[in-house]
Backbone as a chain_set.jsonl record, in Angstrom:
{"seq": "MPSTNDHDAPSPQRSLWLEVHHDGRAHVFCCTPNEERAIVLGSLPRADIRVTGLGIAPVHFHFERDGGRIMLVPTYNAEVRVNAMLVRGPVPIPQHA", "coords": {"N": [[24.337, 28.858, -159.098], [22.097, 31.521, -158.373], [22.883, 34.491, -156.533], [22.574, 37.256, -154.314], [24.743, 39.794, -153.373], [25.327, 41.783, -150.763], [26.604, 43.574, -148.213], [25.298, 44.987, -146.196], [21.885, 45.476, -145.078], [19.553, 45.083, -147.76], [18.869, 47.913, -149.784], [16.858, 50.34, -151.414], [18.354, 52.469, -152.365], [20.933, 51.656, -152.842], [23.433, 49.988, -154.834], [22.922, 46.694, -156.049], [24.369, 43.479, -156.253], [24.41, 40.813, -158.507], [25.202, 37.485, -158.85], [25.683, 34.823, -160.934], [26.226, 31.447, -161.399], [27.088, 29.264, -163.928], [27.719, 26.419, -165.81], [30.429, 26.25, -165.093], [31.229, 28.867, -165.13], [31.234, 32.224, -163.964], [28.822, 34.758, -163.874], [28.502, 38.119, -163.469], [26.618, 40.831, -162.336], [25.844, 44.252, -161.938], [23.302, 45.863, -160.341], [21.964, 48.823, -160.403], [20.491, 51.517, -158.418], [17.113, 52.271, -159.279], [17.188, 50.693, -161.529], [16.19, 49.513, -164.665], [16.568, 47.517, -166.435], [16.291, 44.17, -167.541], [17.813, 41.089, -166.688], [18.56, 38.518, -168.657], [18.096, 34.994, -168.916], [18.423, 32.317, -171.046], [17.885, 30.543, -174.183], [18.269, 32.251, -176.296], [20.485, 33.789, -178.626], [21.345, 36.359, -177.867], [20.973, 36.471, -175.146], [21.715, 37.419, -171.779], [22.762, 35.479, -170.117], [23.491, 32.677, -171.598], [21.936, 29.655, -172.181], [21.683, 26.464, -173.403], [19.816, 23.655, -174.595], [17.63, 20.814, -174.227], [14.348, 21.707, -173.544], [14.889, 24.287, -172.709], [13.747, 27.502, -172.83], [13.568, 30.291, -175.186], [13.666, 32.718, -173.719], [14.07, 31.859, -170.712], [13.918, 32.595, -168.011], [14.024, 35.718, -166.214], [15.933, 38.187, -164.4], [15.09, 40.91, -162.337], [15.291, 44.146, -160.906], [13.666, 45.174, -157.945], [13.028, 47.624, -156.055], [14.771, 47.264, -153.095], [15.585, 44.688, -153.654], [16.281, 41.734, -155.65], [14.449, 40.193, -158.143], [13.399, 37.016, -159.386], [11.952, 36.088, -162.368], [10.011, 33.816, -163.876], [9.372, 32.636, -167.235], [7.308, 31.711, -170.092], [5.988, 29.518, -168.956], [8.014, 28.005, -167.879], [9.907, 25.469, -166.192], [11.242, 26.307, -163.261], [13.412, 26.37, -160.529], [14.186, 27.451, -157.258], [16.411, 27.033, -154.752], [15.535, 24.362, -154.66], [12.784, 24.643, -154.674], [9.852, 24.839, -156.583], [9.14, 27.455, -158.812], [6.567, 29.569, -159.738], [5.85, 32.128, -160.303], [6.888, 35.611, -160.04], [9.594, 35.872, -157.781], [11.414, 36.839, -154.888], [14.968, 36.838, -154.788], [16.864, 35.161, -152.425], [19.548, 36.364, -150.261], [21.638, 34.513, -150.473], [21.371, 32.015, -152.589]], "CA": [[23.151, 29.328, -158.437], [22.108, 32.965, -158.213], [22.934, 35.055, -155.194], [22.806, 38.691, -154.247], [25.779, 40.064, -152.39], [25.304, 43.127, -150.226], [26.985, 43.352, -146.827], [24.276, 45.571, -145.338], [20.527, 45.139, -145.514], [19.249, 45.654, -149.075], [18.27, 49.242, -149.768], [16.552, 50.832, -152.766], [19.315, 53.499, -152.766], [22.26, 51.074, -153.034], [23.58, 49.012, -155.911], [22.895, 45.285, -155.668], [25.155, 42.641, -157.152], [23.86, 39.495, -158.802], [26.228, 36.58, -159.36], [25.078, 33.575, -161.387], [27.22, 30.471, -161.846], [26.559, 28.285, -164.869], [28.66, 25.741, -166.691], [31.796, 26.565, -164.695], [31.518, 30.278, -165.379], [30.495, 33.184, -163.138], [28.279, 35.938, -164.551], [28.293, 39.093, -162.406], [25.879, 41.999, -162.809], [25.566, 45.304, -160.969], [21.959, 46.421, -160.524], [21.99, 50.127, -159.755], [19.165, 52.008, -158.03], [16.232, 52.625, -160.403], [17.529, 49.832, -162.671], [15.018, 49.076, -165.425], [17.004, 46.456, -167.334], [16.143, 42.777, -167.119], [18.95, 40.214, -166.976], [17.863, 37.389, -169.273], [18.696, 33.678, -169.062], [17.67, 31.52, -172.012], [18.619, 30.025, -175.338], [18.498, 33.296, -177.301], [21.905, 34.138, -178.777], [21.632, 37.63, -177.194], [20.676, 36.396, -173.712], [22.841, 37.764, -170.91], [23.3, 34.181, -169.717], [22.975, 31.769, -172.632], [21.849, 28.255, -171.793], [21.029, 25.697, -174.455], [19.478, 22.289, -174.224], [16.235, 20.411, -174.302], [13.459, 22.315, -172.566], [15.26, 25.662, -172.372], [13.012, 28.466, -173.665], [14.39, 31.42, -175.642], [13.827, 33.481, -172.482], [13.588, 30.897, -169.719], [13.523, 33.493, -166.928], [14.873, 36.902, -166.127], [16.074, 38.844, -163.112], [14.838, 42.346, -162.385], [15.386, 44.805, -159.6], [12.416, 45.707, -157.399], [13.42, 48.308, -154.826], [16.0, 46.779, -152.485], [15.761, 43.246, -153.867], [16.3, 41.24, -157.026], [13.389, 39.206, -158.355], [13.496, 36.059, -160.488], [10.65, 36.038, -163.018], [9.987, 32.766, -164.892], [8.561, 32.923, -168.425], [6.941, 30.572, -170.945], [5.642, 28.368, -168.104], [9.236, 27.223, -167.716], [10.147, 24.896, -164.873], [12.343, 26.996, -162.612], [13.475, 26.083, -159.096], [15.113, 28.207, -156.422], [16.615, 26.222, -153.548], [14.729, 23.152, -154.862], [11.357, 24.963, -154.665], [9.317, 25.224, -157.886], [8.735, 28.858, -158.877], [5.539, 29.772, -160.768], [5.684, 33.559, -160.532], [8.02, 36.373, -159.539], [10.02, 35.526, -156.431], [12.673, 37.506, -154.529], [16.126, 35.963, -154.617], [17.505, 35.373, -151.122], [20.93, 36.845, -150.396], [22.464, 33.388, -150.927], [20.457, 30.956, -153.045]], "C": [[23.223, 30.838, -158.287], [22.253, 33.36, -156.754], [23.079, 36.555, -155.311], [23.795, 38.917, -153.136], [25.723, 41.521, -151.993], [25.54, 42.98, -148.737], [25.98, 43.933, -145.847], [22.907, 45.108, -145.829], [20.257, 45.786, -146.872], [18.508, 46.986, -148.952], [17.983, 49.68, -151.197], [17.568, 51.857, -153.276], [20.716, 52.955, -153.008], [22.264, 50.147, -154.237], [23.52, 47.611, -155.314], [23.685, 44.508, -156.701], [24.484, 41.285, -157.29], [24.979, 38.663, -159.412], [25.562, 35.253, -159.681], [26.187, 32.671, -161.9], [26.526, 29.454, -162.74], [27.695, 27.719, -165.707], [30.111, 26.133, -166.392], [32.19, 28.016, -164.854], [30.661, 31.153, -164.468], [30.075, 34.368, -163.999], [27.915, 36.925, -163.443], [27.667, 40.348, -163.0], [25.688, 42.973, -161.654], [24.197, 45.884, -161.309], [21.895, 47.708, -159.712], [20.578, 50.533, -159.323], [18.396, 52.474, -159.28], [16.553, 51.844, -161.672], [16.245, 49.369, -163.361], [15.331, 47.907, -166.334], [16.748, 45.093, -166.717], [17.392, 42.002, -167.522], [18.36, 38.879, -167.396], [18.717, 36.125, -169.286], [17.817, 32.882, -170.008], [18.537, 31.104, -173.177], [18.828, 31.055, -176.448], [19.986, 33.602, -177.417], [22.286, 35.421, -178.032], [21.32, 37.606, -175.702], [21.919, 36.766, -172.906], [23.547, 36.511, -170.414], [22.686, 33.161, -170.665], [23.081, 30.329, -172.15], [21.111, 27.53, -172.91], [20.738, 24.294, -173.948], [17.986, 22.052, -174.317], [15.432, 21.075, -173.185], [13.816, 23.725, -172.143], [14.576, 26.604, -173.358], [13.954, 29.578, -174.126], [14.678, 32.412, -174.502], [13.226, 32.597, -171.4], [13.125, 31.624, -168.448], [14.399, 34.718, -166.988], [14.909, 37.395, -164.681], [15.748, 40.311, -163.323], [14.929, 42.903, -160.975], [14.022, 45.353, -159.218], [12.749, 46.331, -156.053], [14.757, 47.794, -154.319], [16.217, 45.292, -152.647], [15.801, 42.923, -155.356], [15.285, 40.11, -157.124], [13.763, 38.281, -159.505], [12.092, 35.917, -161.05], [10.675, 34.966, -164.097], [9.077, 33.171, -166.058], [8.212, 31.627, -169.141], [6.527, 29.332, -170.154], [6.83, 27.442, -167.892], [9.309, 26.644, -166.308], [11.409, 25.52, -164.31], [12.263, 26.686, -161.128], [14.518, 26.974, -158.437], [15.206, 27.458, -155.106], [15.662, 25.033, -153.528], [13.225, 23.405, -154.855], [10.929, 25.433, -156.052], [8.78, 26.649, -157.824], [7.738, 29.014, -160.015], [5.302, 31.234, -161.09], [6.894, 34.288, -159.997], [8.318, 36.027, -158.083], [11.31, 36.282, -156.113], [13.78, 36.477, -154.339], [16.713, 36.22, -153.238], [18.959, 35.794, -151.308], [21.877, 35.748, -150.835], [21.533, 32.251, -151.294], [21.248, 29.864, -153.73]], "O": [[24.31, 31.383, -158.091], [21.8, 32.65, -155.856], [23.637, 37.065, -156.282], [23.7, 38.302, -152.074], [26.036, 42.4, -152.796], [24.753, 42.322, -148.056], [25.831, 43.399, -144.748], [22.791, 44.44, -146.856], [20.684, 46.915, -147.113], [17.628, 47.145, -148.106], [18.782, 49.419, -152.097], [17.646, 52.097, -154.481], [21.613, 53.725, -153.351], [21.231, 49.592, -154.612], [24.008, 47.375, -154.209], [23.671, 44.842, -157.886], [24.047, 40.69, -156.306], [25.625, 39.084, -160.372], [24.95, 34.629, -158.813], [26.992, 33.079, -162.737], [25.515, 28.861, -162.365], [28.522, 28.457, -166.242], [30.916, 26.324, -167.304], [33.365, 28.36, -164.725], [29.491, 30.85, -164.232], [30.877, 34.911, -164.759], [27.107, 36.603, -162.572], [28.117, 40.862, -164.025], [25.405, 42.565, -160.528], [23.966, 46.338, -162.43], [21.785, 47.679, -158.487], [19.591, 49.97, -159.797], [18.989, 53.009, -160.218], [16.223, 52.287, -162.772], [15.322, 48.889, -162.703], [14.419, 47.356, -166.951], [16.962, 44.888, -165.523], [17.958, 42.244, -168.588], [17.735, 38.188, -166.592], [19.901, 36.166, -169.619], [16.607, 32.781, -169.804], [19.755, 31.284, -173.169], [19.497, 30.761, -177.439], [20.679, 33.668, -176.402], [23.432, 35.561, -177.606], [21.4, 38.649, -175.052], [23.041, 36.459, -173.309], [24.773, 36.479, -170.304], [21.508, 32.822, -170.55], [24.149, 29.852, -171.767], [20.025, 27.949, -173.312], [21.349, 23.822, -172.989], [17.194, 22.983, -174.467], [15.808, 21.003, -172.015], [13.128, 24.311, -171.307], [14.794, 26.519, -174.566], [15.012, 29.785, -173.533], [15.806, 32.881, -174.351], [12.012, 32.591, -171.198], [12.077, 31.306, -167.886], [15.39, 34.758, -167.716], [14.046, 37.071, -163.865], [16.085, 40.89, -164.355], [14.675, 42.209, -159.992], [13.31, 45.92, -160.047], [12.751, 45.647, -155.029], [15.764, 47.873, -155.022], [16.953, 44.686, -151.868], [15.409, 43.729, -156.2], [15.265, 39.196, -156.3], [14.373, 38.713, -160.483], [11.146, 35.657, -160.307], [11.296, 35.169, -165.14], [8.137, 33.947, -165.887], [8.761, 30.571, -168.829], [6.698, 28.212, -170.634], [6.663, 26.232, -167.742], [8.832, 27.253, -165.351], [12.507, 25.293, -164.816], [11.186, 26.729, -160.533], [15.59, 27.216, -158.99], [14.201, 27.267, -154.422], [15.054, 24.733, -152.501], [12.454, 22.459, -155.016], [11.56, 26.315, -156.634], [8.053, 27.007, -156.897], [8.033, 28.631, -161.147], [4.617, 31.546, -162.064], [7.842, 33.649, -159.54], [7.41, 35.905, -157.262], [12.203, 36.365, -156.956], [13.557, 35.391, -153.803], [17.029, 37.362, -152.903], [19.535, 35.606, -152.38], [22.854, 36.04, -151.525], [20.968, 31.596, -150.418], [20.671, 28.878, -154.189]]}, "num_chains": 1, "name": "protein.A"}
């Protein structure tokens, strides 16, 4: 599950850390202030987090930084859930999801 780890309140001037656990492996990303890069999860061979299987889109969703928070953005009308809630558009990731 994704989580952001920052001991103080999120701030646009601080780096945010994103940790995603999948298939027994942890993927950790540092999102610096003014970060413009998207962190992609999908079946593409070049995805930052590669997931294969029935129903997984080439880019299933991505994470992006928006000020002092990290957003999850679903794509391709993919079924994505955060804390069991269906996500249909960009949603901020809680500090522990």
